[in-house]
Short mmCIF file of C-alpha atoms and ligand atoms in Angstrom, two decimals:
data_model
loop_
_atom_site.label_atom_id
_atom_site.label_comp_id
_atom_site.label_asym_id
_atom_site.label_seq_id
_atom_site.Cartn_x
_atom_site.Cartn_y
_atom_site.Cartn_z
CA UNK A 20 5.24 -30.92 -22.86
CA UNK A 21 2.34 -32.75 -25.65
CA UNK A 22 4.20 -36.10 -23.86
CA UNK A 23 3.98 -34.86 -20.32
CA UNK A 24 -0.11 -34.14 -20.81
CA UNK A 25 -0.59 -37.33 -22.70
CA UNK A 26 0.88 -39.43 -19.92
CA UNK A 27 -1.07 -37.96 -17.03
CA UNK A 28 -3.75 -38.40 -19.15
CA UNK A 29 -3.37 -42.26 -20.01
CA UNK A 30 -2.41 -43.27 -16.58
CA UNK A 31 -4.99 -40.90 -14.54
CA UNK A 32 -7.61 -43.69 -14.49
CA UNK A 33 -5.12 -45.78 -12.30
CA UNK A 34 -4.87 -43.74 -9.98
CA UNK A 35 -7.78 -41.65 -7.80
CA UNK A 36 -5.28 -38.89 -7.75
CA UNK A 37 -4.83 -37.85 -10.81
CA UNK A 38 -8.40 -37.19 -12.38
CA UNK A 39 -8.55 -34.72 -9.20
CA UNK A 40 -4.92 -33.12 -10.12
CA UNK A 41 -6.01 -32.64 -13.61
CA UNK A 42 -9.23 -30.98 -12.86
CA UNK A 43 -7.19 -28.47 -10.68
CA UNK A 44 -5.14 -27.88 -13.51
CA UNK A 45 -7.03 -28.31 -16.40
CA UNK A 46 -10.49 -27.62 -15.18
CA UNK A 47 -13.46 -28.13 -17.15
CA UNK A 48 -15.55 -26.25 -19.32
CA UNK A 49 -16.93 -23.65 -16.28
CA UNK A 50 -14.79 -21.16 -17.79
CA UNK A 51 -15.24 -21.18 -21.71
CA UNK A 52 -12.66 -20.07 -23.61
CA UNK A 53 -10.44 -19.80 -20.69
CA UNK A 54 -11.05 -22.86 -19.50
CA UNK A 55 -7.44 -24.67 -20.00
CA UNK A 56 -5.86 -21.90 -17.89
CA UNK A 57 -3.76 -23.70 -15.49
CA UNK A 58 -5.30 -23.46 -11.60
CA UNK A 59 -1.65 -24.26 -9.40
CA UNK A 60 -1.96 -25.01 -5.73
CA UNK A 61 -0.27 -22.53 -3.89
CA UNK A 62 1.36 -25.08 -1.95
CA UNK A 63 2.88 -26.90 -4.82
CA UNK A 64 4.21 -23.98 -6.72
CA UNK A 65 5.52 -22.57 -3.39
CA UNK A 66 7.37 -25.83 -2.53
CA UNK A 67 8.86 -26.14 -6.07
CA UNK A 68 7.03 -29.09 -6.54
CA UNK A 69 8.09 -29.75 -10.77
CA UNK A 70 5.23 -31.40 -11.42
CA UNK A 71 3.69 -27.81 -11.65
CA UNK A 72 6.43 -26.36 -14.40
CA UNK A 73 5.23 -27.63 -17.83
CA UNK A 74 1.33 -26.84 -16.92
CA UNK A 75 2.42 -22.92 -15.71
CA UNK A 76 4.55 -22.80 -18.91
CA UNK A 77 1.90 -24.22 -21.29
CA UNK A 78 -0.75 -22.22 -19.52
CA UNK A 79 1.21 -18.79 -20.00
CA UNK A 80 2.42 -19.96 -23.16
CA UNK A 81 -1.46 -20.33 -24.84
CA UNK A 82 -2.62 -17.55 -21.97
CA UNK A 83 -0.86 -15.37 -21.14
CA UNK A 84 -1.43 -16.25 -17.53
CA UNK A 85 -2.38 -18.72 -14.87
CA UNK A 86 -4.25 -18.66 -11.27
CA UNK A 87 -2.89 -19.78 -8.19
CA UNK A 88 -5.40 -21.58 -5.61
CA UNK A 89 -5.46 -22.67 -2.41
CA UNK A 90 -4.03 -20.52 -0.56
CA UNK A 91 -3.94 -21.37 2.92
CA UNK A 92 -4.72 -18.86 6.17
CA UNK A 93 -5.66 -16.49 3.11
CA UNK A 94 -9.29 -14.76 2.83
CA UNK A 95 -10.08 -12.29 -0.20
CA UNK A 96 -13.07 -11.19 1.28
CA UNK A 97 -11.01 -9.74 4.36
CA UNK A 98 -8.74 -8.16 2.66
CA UNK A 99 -11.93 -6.88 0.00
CA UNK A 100 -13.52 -5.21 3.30
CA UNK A 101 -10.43 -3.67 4.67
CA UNK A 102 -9.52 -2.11 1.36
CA UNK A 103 -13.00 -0.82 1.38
CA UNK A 104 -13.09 0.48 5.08
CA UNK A 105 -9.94 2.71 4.19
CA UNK A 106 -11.44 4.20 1.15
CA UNK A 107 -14.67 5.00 3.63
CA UNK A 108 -12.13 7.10 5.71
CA UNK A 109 -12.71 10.45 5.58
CA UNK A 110 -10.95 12.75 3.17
CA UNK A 111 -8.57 14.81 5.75
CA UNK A 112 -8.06 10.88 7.10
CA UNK A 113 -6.33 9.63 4.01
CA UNK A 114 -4.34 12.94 3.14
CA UNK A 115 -2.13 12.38 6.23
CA UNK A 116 -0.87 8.78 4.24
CA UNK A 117 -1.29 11.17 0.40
CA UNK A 118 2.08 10.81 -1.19
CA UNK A 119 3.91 14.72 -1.05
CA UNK A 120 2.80 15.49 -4.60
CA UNK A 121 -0.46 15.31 -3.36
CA UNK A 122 0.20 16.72 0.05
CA UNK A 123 3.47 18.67 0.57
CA UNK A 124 3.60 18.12 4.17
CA UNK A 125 4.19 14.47 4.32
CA UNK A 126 7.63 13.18 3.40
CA UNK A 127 6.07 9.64 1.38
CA UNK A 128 6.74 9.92 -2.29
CA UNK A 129 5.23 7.36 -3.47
CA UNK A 130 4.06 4.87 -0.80
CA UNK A 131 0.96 5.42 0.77
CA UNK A 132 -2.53 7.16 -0.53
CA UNK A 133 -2.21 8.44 -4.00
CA UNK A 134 -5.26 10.12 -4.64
CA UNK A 135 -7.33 9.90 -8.15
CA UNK A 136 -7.43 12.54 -10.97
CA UNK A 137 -10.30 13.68 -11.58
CA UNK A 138 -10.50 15.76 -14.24
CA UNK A 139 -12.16 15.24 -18.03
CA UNK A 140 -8.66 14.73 -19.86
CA UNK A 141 -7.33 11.93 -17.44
CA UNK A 142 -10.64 10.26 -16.20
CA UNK A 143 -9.87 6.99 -18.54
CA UNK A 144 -7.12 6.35 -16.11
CA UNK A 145 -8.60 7.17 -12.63
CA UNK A 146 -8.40 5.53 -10.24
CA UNK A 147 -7.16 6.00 -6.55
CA UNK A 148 -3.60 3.95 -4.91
CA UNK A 149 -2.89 2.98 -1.63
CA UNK A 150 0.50 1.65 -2.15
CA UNK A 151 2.33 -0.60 0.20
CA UNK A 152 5.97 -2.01 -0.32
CA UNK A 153 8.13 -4.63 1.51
CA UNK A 154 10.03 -1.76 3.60
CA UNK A 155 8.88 -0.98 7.20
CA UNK A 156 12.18 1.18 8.26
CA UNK A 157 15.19 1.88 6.43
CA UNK A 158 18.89 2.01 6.92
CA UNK A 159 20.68 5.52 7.78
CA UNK A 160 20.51 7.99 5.03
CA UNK A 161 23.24 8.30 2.72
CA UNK A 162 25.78 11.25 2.38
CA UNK A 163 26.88 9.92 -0.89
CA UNK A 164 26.98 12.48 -4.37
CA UNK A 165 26.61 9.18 -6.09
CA UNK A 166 23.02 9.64 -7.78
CA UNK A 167 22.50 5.67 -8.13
CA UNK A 168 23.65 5.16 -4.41
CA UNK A 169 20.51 8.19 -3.53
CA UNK A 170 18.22 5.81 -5.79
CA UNK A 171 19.06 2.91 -4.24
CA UNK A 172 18.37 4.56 -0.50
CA UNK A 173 14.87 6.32 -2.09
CA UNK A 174 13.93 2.59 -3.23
CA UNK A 175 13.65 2.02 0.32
CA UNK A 176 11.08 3.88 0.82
CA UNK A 177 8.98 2.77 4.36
CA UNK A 178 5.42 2.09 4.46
CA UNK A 179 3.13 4.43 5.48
CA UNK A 180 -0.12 2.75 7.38
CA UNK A 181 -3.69 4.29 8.53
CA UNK A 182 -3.72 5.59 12.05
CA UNK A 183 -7.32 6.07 13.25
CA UNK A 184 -9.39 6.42 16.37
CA UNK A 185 -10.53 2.74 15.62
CA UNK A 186 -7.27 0.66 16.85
CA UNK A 187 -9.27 -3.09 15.45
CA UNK A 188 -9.03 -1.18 12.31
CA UNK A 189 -5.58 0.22 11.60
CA UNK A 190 -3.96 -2.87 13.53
CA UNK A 191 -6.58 -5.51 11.27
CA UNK A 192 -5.81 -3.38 8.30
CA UNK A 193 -1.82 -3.61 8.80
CA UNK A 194 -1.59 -7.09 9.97
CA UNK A 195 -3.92 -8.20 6.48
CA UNK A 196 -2.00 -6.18 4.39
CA UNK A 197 1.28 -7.24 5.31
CA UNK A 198 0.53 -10.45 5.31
CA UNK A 199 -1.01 -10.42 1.92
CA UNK A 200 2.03 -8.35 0.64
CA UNK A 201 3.86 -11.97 1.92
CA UNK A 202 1.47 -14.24 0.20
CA UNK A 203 1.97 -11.92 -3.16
CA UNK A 204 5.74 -11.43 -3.45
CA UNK A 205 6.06 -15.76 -2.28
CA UNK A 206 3.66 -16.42 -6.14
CA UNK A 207 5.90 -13.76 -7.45
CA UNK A 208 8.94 -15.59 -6.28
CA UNK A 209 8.23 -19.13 -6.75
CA UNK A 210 6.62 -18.02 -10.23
CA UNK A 211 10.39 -17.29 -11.20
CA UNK A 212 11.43 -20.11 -10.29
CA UNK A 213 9.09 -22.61 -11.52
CA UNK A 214 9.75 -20.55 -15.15
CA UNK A 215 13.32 -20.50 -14.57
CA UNK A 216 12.80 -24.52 -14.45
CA UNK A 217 10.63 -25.62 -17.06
CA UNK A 218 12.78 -22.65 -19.33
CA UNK A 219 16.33 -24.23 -18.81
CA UNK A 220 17.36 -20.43 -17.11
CA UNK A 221 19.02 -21.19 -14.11
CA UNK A 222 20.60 -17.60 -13.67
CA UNK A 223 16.56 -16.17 -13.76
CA UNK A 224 15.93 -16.62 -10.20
CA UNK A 225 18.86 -14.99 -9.02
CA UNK A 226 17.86 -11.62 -11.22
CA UNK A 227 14.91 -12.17 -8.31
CA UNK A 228 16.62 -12.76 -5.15
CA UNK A 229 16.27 -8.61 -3.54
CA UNK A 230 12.75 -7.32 -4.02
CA UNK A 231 13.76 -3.48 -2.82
CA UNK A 232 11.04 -1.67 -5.21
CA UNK A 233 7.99 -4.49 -5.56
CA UNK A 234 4.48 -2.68 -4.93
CA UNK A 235 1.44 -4.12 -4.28
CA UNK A 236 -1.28 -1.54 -4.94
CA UNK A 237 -5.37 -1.19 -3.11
CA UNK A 238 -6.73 -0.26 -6.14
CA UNK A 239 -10.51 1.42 -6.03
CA UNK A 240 -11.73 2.28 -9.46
CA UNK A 241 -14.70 5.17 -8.51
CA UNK A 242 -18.12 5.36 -10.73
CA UNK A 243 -17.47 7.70 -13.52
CA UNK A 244 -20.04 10.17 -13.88
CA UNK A 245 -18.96 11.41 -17.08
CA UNK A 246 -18.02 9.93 -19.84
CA UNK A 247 -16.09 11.22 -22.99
CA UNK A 248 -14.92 9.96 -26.36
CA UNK A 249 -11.45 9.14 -25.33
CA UNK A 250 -12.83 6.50 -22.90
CA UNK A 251 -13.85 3.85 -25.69
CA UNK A 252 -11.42 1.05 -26.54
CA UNK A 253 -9.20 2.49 -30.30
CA UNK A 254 -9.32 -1.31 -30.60
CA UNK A 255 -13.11 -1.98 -30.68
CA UNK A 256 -15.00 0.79 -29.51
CA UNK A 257 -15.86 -0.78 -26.27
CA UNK A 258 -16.13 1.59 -23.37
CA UNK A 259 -13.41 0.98 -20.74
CA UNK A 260 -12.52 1.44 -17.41
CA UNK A 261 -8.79 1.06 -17.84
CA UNK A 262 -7.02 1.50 -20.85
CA UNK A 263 -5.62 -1.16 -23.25
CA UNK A 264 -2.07 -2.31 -22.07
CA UNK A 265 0.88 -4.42 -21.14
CA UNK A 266 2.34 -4.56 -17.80
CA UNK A 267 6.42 -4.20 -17.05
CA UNK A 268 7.48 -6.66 -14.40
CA UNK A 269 5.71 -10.01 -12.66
CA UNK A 270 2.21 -9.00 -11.94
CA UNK A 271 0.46 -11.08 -8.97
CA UNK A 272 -3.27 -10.02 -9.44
CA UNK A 273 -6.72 -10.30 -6.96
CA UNK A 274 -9.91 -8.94 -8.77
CA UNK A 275 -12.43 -10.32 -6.07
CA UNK A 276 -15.37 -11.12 -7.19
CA UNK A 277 -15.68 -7.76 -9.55
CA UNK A 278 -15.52 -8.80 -13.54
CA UNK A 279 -14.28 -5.87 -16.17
CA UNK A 280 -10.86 -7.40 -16.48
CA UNK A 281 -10.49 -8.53 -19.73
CA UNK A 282 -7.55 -10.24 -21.72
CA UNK A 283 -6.61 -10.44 -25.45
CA UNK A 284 -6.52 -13.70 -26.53
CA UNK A 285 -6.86 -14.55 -30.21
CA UNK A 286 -7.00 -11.16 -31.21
CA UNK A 287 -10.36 -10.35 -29.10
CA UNK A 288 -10.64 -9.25 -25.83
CA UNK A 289 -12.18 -11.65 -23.62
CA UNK A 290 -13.76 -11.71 -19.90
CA UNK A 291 -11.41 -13.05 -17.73
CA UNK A 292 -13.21 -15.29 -14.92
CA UNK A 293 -12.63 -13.35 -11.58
CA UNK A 294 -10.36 -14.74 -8.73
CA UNK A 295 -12.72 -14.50 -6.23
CA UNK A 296 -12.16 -15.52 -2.67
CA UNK A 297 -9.16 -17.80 -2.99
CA UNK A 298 -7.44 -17.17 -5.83
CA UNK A 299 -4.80 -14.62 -7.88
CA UNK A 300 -4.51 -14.06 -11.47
CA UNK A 301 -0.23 -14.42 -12.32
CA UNK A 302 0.82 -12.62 -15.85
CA UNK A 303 3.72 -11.02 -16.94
CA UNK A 304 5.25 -7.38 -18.51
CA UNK A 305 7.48 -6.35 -21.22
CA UNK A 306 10.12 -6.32 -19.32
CA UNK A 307 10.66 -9.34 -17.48
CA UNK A 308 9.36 -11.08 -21.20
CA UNK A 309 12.31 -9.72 -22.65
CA UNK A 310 14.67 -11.36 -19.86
CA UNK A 311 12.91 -14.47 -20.80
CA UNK A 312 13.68 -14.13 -24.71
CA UNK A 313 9.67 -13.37 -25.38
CA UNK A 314 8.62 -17.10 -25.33
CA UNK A 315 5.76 -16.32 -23.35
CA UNK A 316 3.14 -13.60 -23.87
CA UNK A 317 3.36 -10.29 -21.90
CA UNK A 318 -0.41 -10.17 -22.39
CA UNK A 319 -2.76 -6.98 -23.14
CA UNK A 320 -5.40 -6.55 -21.17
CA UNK A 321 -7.65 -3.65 -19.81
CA UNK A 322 -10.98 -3.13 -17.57
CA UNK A 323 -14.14 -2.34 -18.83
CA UNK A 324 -16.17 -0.18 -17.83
CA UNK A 325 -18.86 -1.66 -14.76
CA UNK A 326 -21.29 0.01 -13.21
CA UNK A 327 -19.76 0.06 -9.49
CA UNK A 328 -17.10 1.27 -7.49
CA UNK A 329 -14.15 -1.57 -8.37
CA UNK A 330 -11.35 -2.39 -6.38
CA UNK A 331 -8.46 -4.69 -7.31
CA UNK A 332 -5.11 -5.22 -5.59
CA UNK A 333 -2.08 -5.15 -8.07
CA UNK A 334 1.82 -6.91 -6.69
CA UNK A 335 4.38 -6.04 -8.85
CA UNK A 336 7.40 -8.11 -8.46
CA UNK A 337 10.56 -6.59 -10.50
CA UNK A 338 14.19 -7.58 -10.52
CA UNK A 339 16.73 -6.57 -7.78
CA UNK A 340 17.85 -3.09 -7.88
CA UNK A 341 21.14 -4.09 -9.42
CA UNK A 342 20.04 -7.32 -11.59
CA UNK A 343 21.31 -6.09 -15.33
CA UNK A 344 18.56 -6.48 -17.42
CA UNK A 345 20.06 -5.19 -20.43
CA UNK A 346 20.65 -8.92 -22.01
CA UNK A 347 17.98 -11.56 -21.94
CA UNK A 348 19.21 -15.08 -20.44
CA UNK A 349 19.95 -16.05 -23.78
CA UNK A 350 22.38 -13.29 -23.95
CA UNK A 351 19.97 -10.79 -26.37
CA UNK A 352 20.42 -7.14 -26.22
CA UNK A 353 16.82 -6.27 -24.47
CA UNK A 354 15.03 -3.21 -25.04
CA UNK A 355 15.57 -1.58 -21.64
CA UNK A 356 18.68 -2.56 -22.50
CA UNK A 357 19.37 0.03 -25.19
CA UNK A 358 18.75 2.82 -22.48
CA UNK A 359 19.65 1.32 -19.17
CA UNK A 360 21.95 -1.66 -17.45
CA UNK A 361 20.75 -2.54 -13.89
CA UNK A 362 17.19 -1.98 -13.07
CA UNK A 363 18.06 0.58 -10.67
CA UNK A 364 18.12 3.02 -13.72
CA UNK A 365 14.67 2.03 -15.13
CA UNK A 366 13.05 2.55 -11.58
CA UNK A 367 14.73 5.98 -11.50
CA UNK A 368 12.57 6.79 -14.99
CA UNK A 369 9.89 4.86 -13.69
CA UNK A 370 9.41 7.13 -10.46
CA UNK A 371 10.14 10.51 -12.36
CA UNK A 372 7.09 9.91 -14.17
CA UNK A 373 5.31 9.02 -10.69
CA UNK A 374 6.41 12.46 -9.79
CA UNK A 375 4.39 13.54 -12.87
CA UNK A 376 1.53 11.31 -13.13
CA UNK A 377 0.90 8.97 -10.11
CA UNK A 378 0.60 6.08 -11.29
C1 NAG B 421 -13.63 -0.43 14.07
O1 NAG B 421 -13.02 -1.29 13.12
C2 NAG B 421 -13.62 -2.56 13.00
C3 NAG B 421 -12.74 -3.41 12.07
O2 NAG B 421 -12.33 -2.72 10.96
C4 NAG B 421 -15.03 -2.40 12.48
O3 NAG B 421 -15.65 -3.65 12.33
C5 NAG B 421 -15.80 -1.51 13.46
O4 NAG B 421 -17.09 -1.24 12.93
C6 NAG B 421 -15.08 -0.19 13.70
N1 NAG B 421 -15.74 0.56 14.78
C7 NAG B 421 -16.12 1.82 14.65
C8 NAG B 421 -16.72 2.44 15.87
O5 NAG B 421 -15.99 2.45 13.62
#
């Protein structure tokens, strides 16, 4: 990799190309000490252009994480003002997409509007969901005893979308959310296998190739009015937002142009530059680090606390329903692999405590 940077580096005065390449990828000093986080075209890491492999490696290797940029046909700022329209809706509005914990007479449980706690105990974590997944129907139910086979048909779970008075809205709202759902799940993907590449794991992508239970979540983080001890960081006392911690799967991130997320790097949390209009934040979780033998960071990061209404949009990519995740490519026992085999079973754990918590 140390070869592969020196070389670009010696021959990028030949060439008018390459100074601009590196800047992309290696931009300068605008972003202090996160500054050497790789920035990969969209384009190029769709395409499985290699060039892109040892910079996204190196990047999540010192980082933790990269950005992707340049997305075409792609607008934050739309997708920033639809997210906020829909929070705008009235109350009685949003209950008619609330997942049934929430509001019993829906059938959604756990697509759609999952409302915010708000009460003292939980208000470190609150925050309201509008989840979306990749499922618009599904297939006939299934008669089948078989609790894995019920799992696999509850994974399927179909989207639930706004229906207002205002048809520009609920048809602009759908239309931008679906497509971004596309844009999300394609980094996701092509993340995979760029890592799968510059890693030597051939069998990685294929772990990837259903997507039955990915999520991308409208996240609005409200003003807290109160504020109690168990809001400030165990770690350094800062007051947060969102609590210290590592995420499970591949995590495809948008934070607008609203700061608070911060990552630990070096043992100190630091302000992670925002991805603003045209860009997403790629990291990933403890689990899919495991599959990859832990050579790369699942890195820790949380949201401080701001002084405005936040919103962020989350994409969780996992592993197929039946991908067996209990060895890591390198043939490792993993940790979900003391409990479970496929990721089917995690999910089912994963959406009990939905049932309990939201999420
Ligand atoms: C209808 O929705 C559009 C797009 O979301 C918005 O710009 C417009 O103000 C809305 N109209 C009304 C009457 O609410």
């Amino acid at each position: 990799m140390k070869t592969f940077a020196l070389v670009l580096l010696l021959v990028a005065p030949a060439t008018a190309l390459l100074p601009d390449l590196l800047d992309k990828l290696w931009p300068e000093e605008e972003h202090g000490v996160f500054s050497g986080v790789a920035k990969i075209p969209y384009k190029d890491l769709l395409n499985d252009n290699s060039y892109v492999d040892p910079f996204l490696l190196q990047s999540m290797k010192t980082y933790g994480f990269f950005y992707v940029v340049d997305v075409p046909e792609y607008s934050a700022a739309l997708e920033h003002d639809y997210m906020k329209q829909f929070y705008d809706l009235d109350e009685d509005v949003k209950d008619e997409l609330a997942i049934r914990r929430h509001n019993p007479a829906n059938k959604n449980a756990y697509r759609g509007y999952c409302p915010g706690l708000d009460d003292v105990e939980n208000t470190l974590q609150y925050k309201n969901l509008y989840n979306i997944g990749p499922h618009e129907t599904r297939g006939a139910s299934v008669e089948s005893e078989d609790v894995m086979e019920k799992l696999r048909y509850d994974c399927q779970e179909p989207n639930v979308w706004p229906e207002t008075g205002n048809c520009t809205f609920h048809k602009g709202f759908k239309e931008t959310f679906q497509a971004g759902f596309e844009i999300r799940r394609n980094i996701g993907r092509a993340f995979i296998r760029s890592i799968a590449r510059a890693m030597n794991y051939p069998n990685l992508p294929a772990l990837f190739a259903e997507d039955e239970f990915s999520a991308m979540g409208l996240r609005k983080y409200p003003i807290r009015k109160k504020i109690n001890s168990n809001m400030y960081s165990d770690f350094d006392g800062t007051l947060l937002r969102e609590l210290e911690h590592i995420d499970s799967t591949v995590t495809v991130l948008s934070t607008f142009n609203n700061g608070g997320l911060e990552i630990l790097h070096k043992n100190q949390y630091r302000a992670v530059p925002v991805t603003g209009e045209n860009s997403f934040i790629v990291n990933i979780g403890k689990l899919v680090d495991d599959l990859i033998d832990n050579k790369v960071p699942a890195v820790r990061h949380r949201v401080a606390e701001v002084d405005f209404d936040r919103y962020s949009i989350t994409y969780f990519l996992g592993p197929q329903f039946d991908a067996n995740i209990a060895r890591s490519m390198s043939g490792k026992l993993t940790d979900a692999g003391q409990k479970y085999t496929i990721f089917g079973e995690w999910i089912k754990d994963y959406l009990g405590a939905i049932e309990l918590f939201y999420y």
